Amino acid sequence: MAARVILYVLFVVALITVVCCSSATLKPADTPYKVQYVEQYVDNFNFVSYGQRTYKQRVLVSDTYWEKSKGPIFFYTGNEGPITAFWEASGFVKELAAKFKALLVFAEHRYYGESLPFGNRSFTGENIGLLSVEQAMADYARLMTGMRTQLGCESPDVCPIITFGGSYGGMLSAYMRFKYPNLVTGALAASAPIYLVAGLTEEHQFFQDVTEDFRKSDAHCPLKVQSAFVQMDELAAEGQQGLKEISDRFRLCSPLTDRQDLSHLYGWVRNSFTTLAMLDYPYRTAFEAKLPANPVNVACGLILNSSDLLKGLSQAAGLVYNGTDGTLECFDIFQEFIACADPTGCGLGDDSTAWDYQACTEVTLLESTNNVTDMFPPHNYTAEARAEYCRDTFGVTPRPDWMGIQFWGKNILSSSNIIFSNGDLDPWRRGGVLTNLSSSLVAITIEGGAHHLDLRGTNPADPASVTQARQQEEALIGQWISQATNQVWEGPTTK
Amino acid sequence: MAARVILYVLFVVALITVVCCSSATLKPADTPYKVQYVEQYVDNFNFVSYGQRTYKQRVLVSDTYWEKSKGPIFFYTGNEGPITAFWEASGFVKELAAKFKALLVFAEHRYYGESLPFGNRSFTGENIGLLSVEQAMADYARLMTGMRTQLGCESPDVCPIITFGGSYGGMLSAYMRFKYPNLVTGALAASAPIYLVAGLTEEHQFFQDVTEDFRKSDAHCPLKVQSAFVQMDELAAEGQQGLKEISDRFRLCSPLTDRQDLSHLYGWVRNSFTTLAMLDYPYRTAFEAKLPANPVNVACGLILNSSDLLKGLSQAAGLVYNGTDGTLECFDIFQEFIACADPTGCGLGDDSTAWDYQACTEVTLLESTNNVTDMFPPHNYTAEARAEYCRDTFGVTPRPDWMGIQFWGKNILSSSNIIFSNGDLDPWRRGGVLTNLSSSLVAITIEGGAHHLDLRGTNPADPASVTQARQQEEALIGQWISQATNQVWEGPTTK
């Protein structure tokens, strides 16, 4: 079987470079990894278009804890960013690997980080068309198959693969169990809004929950935010002078010139507050931004304690753009925030282009604001508005029904061995699975938890809820591994 | 949701034309149907390549027996040919529809029959690249989803969909339950060689089983066939004169000129004998060829009773090419048989080009002959030979491992509600599932049954085994429907 041979030969080249390290004194956070570049087909579904043309997918591998050719494979299904960022933010997976003597494999999603099918021309014209959930999953399935063979895991009762992921990565972890149960024994889908992206949830819920996080911090906080937006509207009504005043009090590098600029400023604020709510961790983090502990409390403090409402709003939003080191002289809102098909933001650079494209094709993200159930200026983001933006930006038209057809919508009962974990501070949680659907489709809610907090490494500031959640996740994963390897599970193999 | 709206509007147009007929006096074989043309995306997986470009998929629909908006939907997953041929050959599905008050939907596979994404330019250059198992399944999933909504079947506990199919169509029926259990409640996969097409079976088994069918008819029959090939080799060794004599005794329209022509004649004979074994039904049929009842017995009779071995072999092979009416003056073996990537034959015309392409890409068919375990001249069909042929013919290289990855190889235990039926006369049977894998992954063997005999309509000449098989299939399908509709199953709703 030629193709298989080719793929596996590449693995030989790739994997022999992995150094095996003593795990005796090692802190999971310091787990070393080797970077592999795995040959993947540019197009997994069309044999003519690009023929045998391949690209190099970046994969982080660590056999530090692995019981060779026997221990499980913990496979992180990379999402919309460089895989190194997810490696850093997934300490819990490393801690579990140490306990279960697992191989760690973090695979980068095509079109993100260094895994660019067409190099720096990946985002132009026809080339971006091969960015899809299906193509990324096919890459992962090929990688899993190649590794099993190359690592001496041919027998089905060794090296069971457990997928891990957060947010879109969590969706992919679950989808891999849906579509490739031949390869994936179970999945930890952390903060995975699988219903929301299929267009099956209420469109105002998301920003209502962002607002709710601010209300939890202080009931006056969202009210102040609302009045700040009212003030800005009133000032803008005065024309240039008013816009100038807003610009000054916000410390903008260049003043607003019209209502469109003002809308962009609104988006800049909303994007920041959404990020603060998602990443409202109980300790300092540097995942998407350098944030202080409990950033929503910090933001509300700045808003409530400022004598100038707009300055307070600007400082609060600045937590995301300016970071904890706060070196910015002024805010360049057009550099710091780019509006895109995802109303919660797409980030910056090529990765943001890629996510913008996914939000314009398969992934449906239609959250709106109404200033009634949420604290933001009204913004009705309709399917038509999305379609128009996507035609203008990429020349594509969304297919809003596709995710629900291809990834099962709410009819997922025929699957098994999936944990859907959600933190009750996370605005994405209501887009996901919040109740147990069966004995092996388990929902875990983490009180006081933000976006996939459970995937992060153990921290002294962790709430008890996330510690319990991780214990429950460990127990379930242990059971899946035991079932797959026909062993009696006696708890983690090392403590 | 724009795309959905578009699709459903088409259904309105399409389905209102269905006339409802009284099923009181109707023979299932005479079930009327309406032809629908459903709008489908040319590319289900790439939003850029062909954007919103669509094609018309042919679908045969009959609501003759349907309990509107409530009864099950019996969905035939069309395979490599015009859907009308499968409608004709699937009488059992109609009989079941009458019993279960089901809607009949027979969907044509893209690139076959009238369902050509690029019209008469579908098989040239890049255009053929969108012919794939995944694209066809996505078409079916979209069709199912659109129909459910349009027909008032939104509630999950009404109109459960059962897929039916034979051979490649049976593979698709099973794959649809594997990959889209959100849409498909259960599947009858008749004569579906899912292991063989994933390259997981022994390559000499197929033609050994063809030979075995001839041996079952008469132990001397395959021996005579072998000696006939020996005679032909000896004559060919004499040069032109020998080739001329072979040509005369075979009644060829134009004489063989070299060893290559002779090899083609061997292929022509092998293709015929394979067809006779596959279609060895106990009554006259006109599925792929006009054949008499028990054609293998007839063929062996011609071979054993002929004073001239070669004439006998020619007459036996002629059963397929000449048909029961036998009007041909002579045989034009280059018109009647075309060698392709599928060693069991690809048929003729555009449909054969499409199947040849599928056998060159995803579907692995590497059966070989050795003249030891089978009666045919040795022909070692290797992965390399296939790859070379496919590069020369379509400019594509097969990916032999892909079917096993994408469609689960032998790790299918996580699925459910699938019947794998096989006849013990069918050379394909050992490529499929022959033992029960679980209480709901059921294997049924039909003694004296050829290729998906169970899907055909009831016939007085049916062996008791196929009658029993159909009863067991009816019972299982009844149970699936009851589970899906939360009803207690009390046997078929009408008798």
Short mmCIF file of C-alpha atoms in Angstrom, two decimals, chain B residues 121-395:
data_model
loop_
_atom_site.label_atom_id
_atom_site.label_comp_id
_atom_site.label_asym_id
_atom_site.label_seq_id
_atom_site.Cartn_x
_atom_site.Cartn_y
_atom_site.Cartn_z
CA ARG B 121 -18.02 17.32 -19.23
CA SER B 122 -18.16 15.56 -15.86
CA PHE B 123 -15.43 13.05 -16.66
CA THR B 124 -12.73 15.33 -18.00
CA GLY B 125 -9.73 16.90 -16.28
CA GLU B 126 -10.42 18.51 -12.92
CA ASN B 127 -14.16 17.91 -13.09
CA ILE B 128 -13.99 14.24 -12.14
CA GLY B 129 -12.18 15.17 -8.92
CA LEU B 130 -15.48 15.81 -7.14
CA LEU B 131 -16.49 12.17 -7.54
CA SER B 132 -15.90 10.65 -4.10
CA VAL B 133 -17.63 8.56 -1.47
CA GLU B 134 -17.66 11.55 0.90
CA GLN B 135 -19.26 13.90 -1.64
CA ALA B 136 -21.96 11.33 -2.45
CA MET B 137 -22.69 10.80 1.25
CA ALA B 138 -22.88 14.56 1.84
CA ASP B 139 -25.43 14.76 -1.00
CA TYR B 140 -27.50 12.05 0.70
CA ALA B 141 -27.24 13.75 4.12
CA ARG B 142 -28.41 17.08 2.67
CA LEU B 143 -31.25 15.35 0.83
CA MET B 144 -32.38 13.55 3.99
CA THR B 145 -32.29 16.76 6.03
CA GLY B 146 -34.16 18.77 3.42
CA MET B 147 -36.83 16.12 3.01
CA ARG B 148 -37.44 15.70 6.75
CA THR B 149 -38.17 19.40 7.07
CA GLN B 150 -40.17 19.68 3.90
CA LEU B 151 -42.31 16.64 4.64
CA GLY B 152 -43.28 17.70 8.16
CA CYS B 153 -40.90 15.24 9.81
CA GLU B 154 -39.08 17.75 12.05
CA SER B 155 -39.86 15.83 15.24
CA PRO B 156 -37.13 13.22 15.83
CA ASP B 157 -39.67 10.52 16.76
CA VAL B 158 -41.36 10.47 13.34
CA CYS B 159 -40.23 9.36 9.87
CA PRO B 160 -37.12 7.42 10.95
CA ILE B 161 -34.79 6.91 7.99
CA ILE B 162 -33.60 3.40 7.14
CA THR B 163 -30.93 3.13 4.44
CA PHE B 164 -30.90 0.27 1.95
CA GLY B 165 -28.29 -0.70 -0.57
CA GLY B 166 -26.57 -3.57 -2.35
CA SER B 167 -22.87 -4.02 -3.11
CA TYR B 168 -21.25 -0.52 -3.17
CA GLY B 169 -24.72 0.79 -2.35
CA GLY B 170 -24.72 -1.47 0.70
CA MET B 171 -21.37 -0.05 1.74
CA LEU B 172 -22.88 3.44 1.47
CA SER B 173 -25.91 2.37 3.54
CA ALA B 174 -23.61 1.20 6.33
CA TYR B 175 -21.28 4.21 6.00
CA MET B 176 -24.29 6.56 6.31
CA ARG B 177 -25.15 4.91 9.65
CA PHE B 178 -21.47 5.15 10.66
CA LYS B 179 -21.04 8.82 9.81
CA TYR B 180 -24.59 10.26 10.00
CA PRO B 181 -26.41 8.40 12.81
CA ASN B 182 -28.10 11.75 13.49
CA LEU B 183 -30.03 11.14 10.26
CA VAL B 184 -29.98 7.36 9.77
CA THR B 185 -31.73 5.04 12.26
CA GLY B 186 -30.51 1.80 10.72
CA ALA B 187 -29.15 0.22 7.56
CA LEU B 188 -29.61 -2.91 5.50
CA ALA B 189 -26.20 -3.37 3.89
CA ALA B 190 -26.66 -6.20 1.41
CA SER B 191 -23.53 -7.84 -0.03
CA ALA B 192 -21.37 -4.94 1.14
CA PRO B 193 -17.65 -5.85 1.00
CA ILE B 194 -16.55 -3.15 3.44
CA TYR B 195 -13.40 -5.03 4.50
CA LEU B 196 -12.32 -5.87 0.96
CA VAL B 197 -12.49 -2.27 -0.31
CA ALA B 198 -10.35 -1.22 2.67
CA GLY B 199 -7.69 -3.65 1.49
CA LEU B 200 -8.14 -5.94 4.50
CA THR B 201 -8.79 -9.28 2.76
CA GLU B 202 -6.66 -11.87 0.94
CA GLU B 203 -6.27 -10.94 -2.74
CA HIS B 204 -6.87 -14.42 -4.22
CA GLN B 205 -10.07 -15.10 -2.29
CA PHE B 206 -12.45 -13.42 -4.71
CA PHE B 207 -11.65 -15.42 -7.85
CA GLN B 208 -11.26 -18.57 -5.78
CA ASP B 209 -14.89 -18.08 -4.75
CA VAL B 210 -15.95 -17.42 -8.36
CA THR B 211 -14.28 -20.73 -9.20
CA GLU B 212 -15.96 -22.38 -6.23
CA ASP B 213 -19.39 -21.42 -7.63
CA PHE B 214 -18.56 -23.25 -10.85
CA ARG B 215 -17.27 -26.24 -8.86
CA LYS B 216 -20.54 -26.34 -6.89
CA SER B 217 -22.39 -26.65 -10.20
CA ASP B 218 -20.12 -29.50 -11.39
CA ALA B 219 -16.69 -30.48 -10.06
CA HIS B 220 -15.46 -30.99 -13.65
CA CYS B 221 -16.54 -27.52 -14.77
CA PRO B 222 -13.62 -25.44 -13.39
CA LEU B 223 -11.18 -28.19 -14.48
CA LYS B 224 -12.50 -27.90 -18.05
CA VAL B 225 -12.15 -24.12 -17.89
CA GLN B 226 -8.54 -24.51 -16.75
CA SER B 227 -7.72 -26.92 -19.59
CA ALA B 228 -9.42 -24.58 -22.06
CA PHE B 229 -7.01 -21.82 -21.02
CA VAL B 230 -4.11 -24.28 -21.34
CA GLN B 231 -5.25 -25.14 -24.90
CA MET B 232 -5.46 -21.43 -25.75
CA ASP B 233 -1.92 -20.88 -24.42
CA GLU B 234 -0.63 -23.78 -26.54
CA LEU B 235 -2.37 -22.49 -29.66
CA ALA B 236 -1.07 -18.97 -29.04
CA ALA B 237 2.44 -20.41 -28.79
CA GLU B 238 2.05 -21.49 -32.45
CA GLY B 239 1.81 -17.82 -33.46
CA GLN B 240 -0.64 -16.16 -35.86
CA GLN B 241 -2.14 -19.46 -37.03
CA GLY B 242 -2.95 -20.43 -33.46
CA LEU B 243 -4.40 -17.04 -32.64
CA LYS B 244 -6.54 -17.28 -35.79
CA GLU B 245 -7.86 -20.67 -34.69
CA ILE B 246 -8.72 -19.35 -31.21
CA SER B 247 -10.50 -16.39 -32.81
CA ASP B 248 -12.54 -18.64 -35.10
CA ARG B 249 -13.56 -21.10 -32.41
CA PHE B 250 -14.53 -18.13 -30.13
CA ARG B 251 -16.49 -16.52 -32.99
CA LEU B 252 -14.62 -13.23 -32.61
CA CYS B 253 -15.58 -10.48 -35.08
CA SER B 254 -11.92 -9.61 -35.63
CA PRO B 255 -9.07 -12.10 -35.06
CA LEU B 256 -6.54 -11.79 -32.23
CA THR B 257 -3.25 -10.38 -33.47
CA ASP B 258 -0.92 -10.77 -30.47
CA ARG B 259 -0.52 -11.89 -26.84
CA GLN B 260 -2.04 -8.62 -25.66
CA ASP B 261 -5.24 -9.36 -27.59
CA LEU B 262 -5.21 -12.83 -26.04
CA SER B 263 -4.91 -11.33 -22.54
CA HIS B 264 -7.91 -9.16 -23.35
CA LEU B 265 -9.85 -12.27 -24.38
CA TYR B 266 -8.89 -13.83 -21.04
CA GLY B 267 -10.23 -10.73 -19.29
CA TRP B 268 -13.39 -10.91 -21.39
CA VAL B 269 -13.97 -14.51 -20.24
CA ARG B 270 -13.09 -13.82 -16.61
CA ASN B 271 -15.39 -10.81 -16.51
CA SER B 272 -18.24 -12.91 -17.86
CA PHE B 273 -17.71 -15.77 -15.42
CA THR B 274 -17.47 -13.29 -12.52
CA THR B 275 -20.77 -11.75 -13.59
CA LEU B 276 -22.38 -15.19 -13.88
CA ALA B 277 -21.26 -16.05 -10.34
CA MET B 278 -22.43 -12.72 -8.90
CA LEU B 279 -25.79 -12.90 -10.64
CA ASP B 280 -26.36 -16.63 -10.20
CA TYR B 281 -30.05 -16.14 -9.38
CA PRO B 282 -32.58 -19.01 -9.43
CA TYR B 283 -34.73 -17.28 -12.08
CA ARG B 284 -34.28 -15.23 -15.28
CA THR B 285 -33.01 -11.70 -14.57
CA ALA B 286 -32.06 -8.59 -16.54
CA PHE B 287 -30.07 -6.63 -13.93
CA GLU B 288 -26.67 -6.16 -15.56
CA ALA B 289 -27.21 -8.72 -18.32
CA LYS B 290 -30.14 -10.74 -19.65
CA LEU B 291 -29.42 -14.03 -17.94
CA PRO B 292 -31.22 -17.36 -17.70
CA ALA B 293 -32.12 -18.91 -14.35
CA ASN B 294 -29.10 -20.44 -12.55
CA PRO B 295 -26.66 -19.06 -15.17
CA VAL B 296 -23.61 -20.82 -13.67
CA ASN B 297 -25.30 -24.21 -14.21
CA VAL B 298 -26.16 -23.17 -17.76
CA ALA B 299 -22.57 -22.04 -18.38
CA CYS B 300 -21.12 -25.27 -16.99
CA GLY B 301 -23.59 -27.23 -19.11
CA LEU B 302 -22.37 -25.47 -22.25
CA ILE B 303 -18.73 -26.08 -21.27
CA LEU B 304 -19.17 -29.74 -20.33
CA ASN B 305 -21.46 -30.73 -23.20
CA SER B 306 -19.49 -29.07 -25.97
CA SER B 307 -17.29 -31.30 -28.14
CA ASP B 308 -15.05 -28.26 -28.66
CA LEU B 309 -13.69 -26.88 -25.38
CA LEU B 310 -13.04 -23.41 -26.79
CA LYS B 311 -16.46 -23.20 -28.43
CA GLY B 312 -17.97 -24.23 -25.13
CA LEU B 313 -16.04 -21.59 -23.25
CA SER B 314 -17.07 -18.96 -25.83
CA GLN B 315 -20.76 -19.93 -25.57
CA ALA B 316 -20.58 -19.85 -21.75
CA ALA B 317 -18.97 -16.40 -21.70
CA GLY B 318 -21.48 -15.33 -24.35
CA LEU B 319 -24.29 -15.78 -21.85
CA VAL B 320 -23.34 -12.37 -20.48
CA TYR B 321 -22.44 -10.57 -23.70
CA ASN B 322 -25.02 -12.17 -25.97
CA GLY B 323 -27.84 -12.36 -23.47
CA THR B 324 -30.72 -14.81 -23.46
CA ASP B 325 -31.89 -13.61 -26.86
CA GLY B 326 -28.44 -14.37 -28.32
CA THR B 327 -28.63 -12.15 -31.38
CA LEU B 328 -24.90 -11.54 -31.84
CA GLU B 329 -23.31 -12.92 -35.00
CA CYS B 330 -19.85 -12.63 -33.47
CA PHE B 331 -18.15 -11.22 -30.39
CA ASP B 332 -16.38 -7.85 -30.45
CA ILE B 333 -14.43 -8.36 -27.22
CA PHE B 334 -13.02 -4.82 -27.23
CA GLN B 335 -16.53 -3.37 -27.37
CA GLU B 336 -18.01 -5.82 -24.89
CA PHE B 337 -15.32 -5.68 -22.23
CA ILE B 338 -13.01 -2.85 -21.14
CA ALA B 339 -10.18 -3.59 -18.72
CA CYS B 340 -10.09 -1.08 -15.84
CA ALA B 341 -8.83 -0.54 -12.28
CA ASP B 342 -11.47 -2.96 -10.97
CA PRO B 343 -10.35 -6.50 -11.91
CA THR B 344 -13.98 -7.64 -11.69
CA GLY B 345 -14.90 -5.16 -14.42
CA CYS B 346 -16.31 -1.63 -14.64
CA GLY B 347 -19.11 -2.11 -17.16
CA LEU B 348 -19.36 0.19 -20.18
CA GLY B 349 -19.88 3.87 -20.98
CA ASP B 350 -19.67 6.90 -18.67
CA ASP B 351 -20.75 4.88 -15.62
CA SER B 352 -17.73 2.62 -16.17
CA THR B 353 -15.44 5.65 -16.38
CA ALA B 354 -16.84 6.89 -13.07
CA TRP B 355 -16.37 3.51 -11.36
CA ASP B 356 -12.90 3.16 -12.88
CA TYR B 357 -12.05 6.53 -11.28
CA GLN B 358 -13.41 5.44 -7.89
CA ALA B 359 -11.40 2.20 -8.15
CA CYS B 360 -8.38 4.41 -8.89
CA THR B 361 -8.84 6.64 -5.85
CA GLU B 362 -10.62 5.54 -2.69
CA VAL B 363 -12.06 2.10 -3.43
CA THR B 364 -9.31 -0.54 -3.22
CA LEU B 365 -9.99 -3.61 -5.41
CA LEU B 366 -6.83 -5.69 -5.78
CA GLU B 367 -8.11 -9.19 -6.54
CA SER B 368 -5.58 -11.45 -8.28
CA THR B 369 -5.67 -14.89 -9.93
CA ASN B 370 -3.03 -17.64 -9.72
CA ASN B 371 -4.58 -20.58 -11.66
CA VAL B 372 -3.99 -22.71 -8.53
CA THR B 373 -6.76 -21.72 -6.12
CA ASP B 374 -8.80 -20.44 -9.09
CA MET B 375 -9.54 -21.54 -12.66
CA PHE B 376 -8.25 -18.41 -14.42
CA PRO B 377 -4.88 -17.66 -16.03
CA PRO B 378 -2.44 -16.19 -13.50
CA HIS B 379 -2.78 -12.43 -13.13
CA ASN B 380 -0.99 -10.72 -10.25
CA TYR B 381 -2.71 -7.36 -9.81
CA THR B 382 -0.45 -5.41 -7.45
CA ALA B 383 -0.84 -2.03 -5.74
CA GLU B 384 1.98 -0.80 -7.98
CA ALA B 385 0.23 -2.00 -11.16
CA ARG B 386 -2.95 -0.27 -10.02
CA ALA B 387 -1.10 2.95 -9.23
CA GLU B 388 0.60 2.95 -12.63
CA TYR B 389 -2.69 2.36 -14.45
CA CYS B 390 -4.42 5.13 -12.49
CA ARG B 391 -1.66 7.66 -13.14
CA ASP B 392 -1.77 6.85 -16.85
CA THR B 393 -5.58 6.88 -17.04
CA PHE B 394 -6.64 9.72 -14.74
CA GLY B 395 -3.41 11.28 -13.52
#
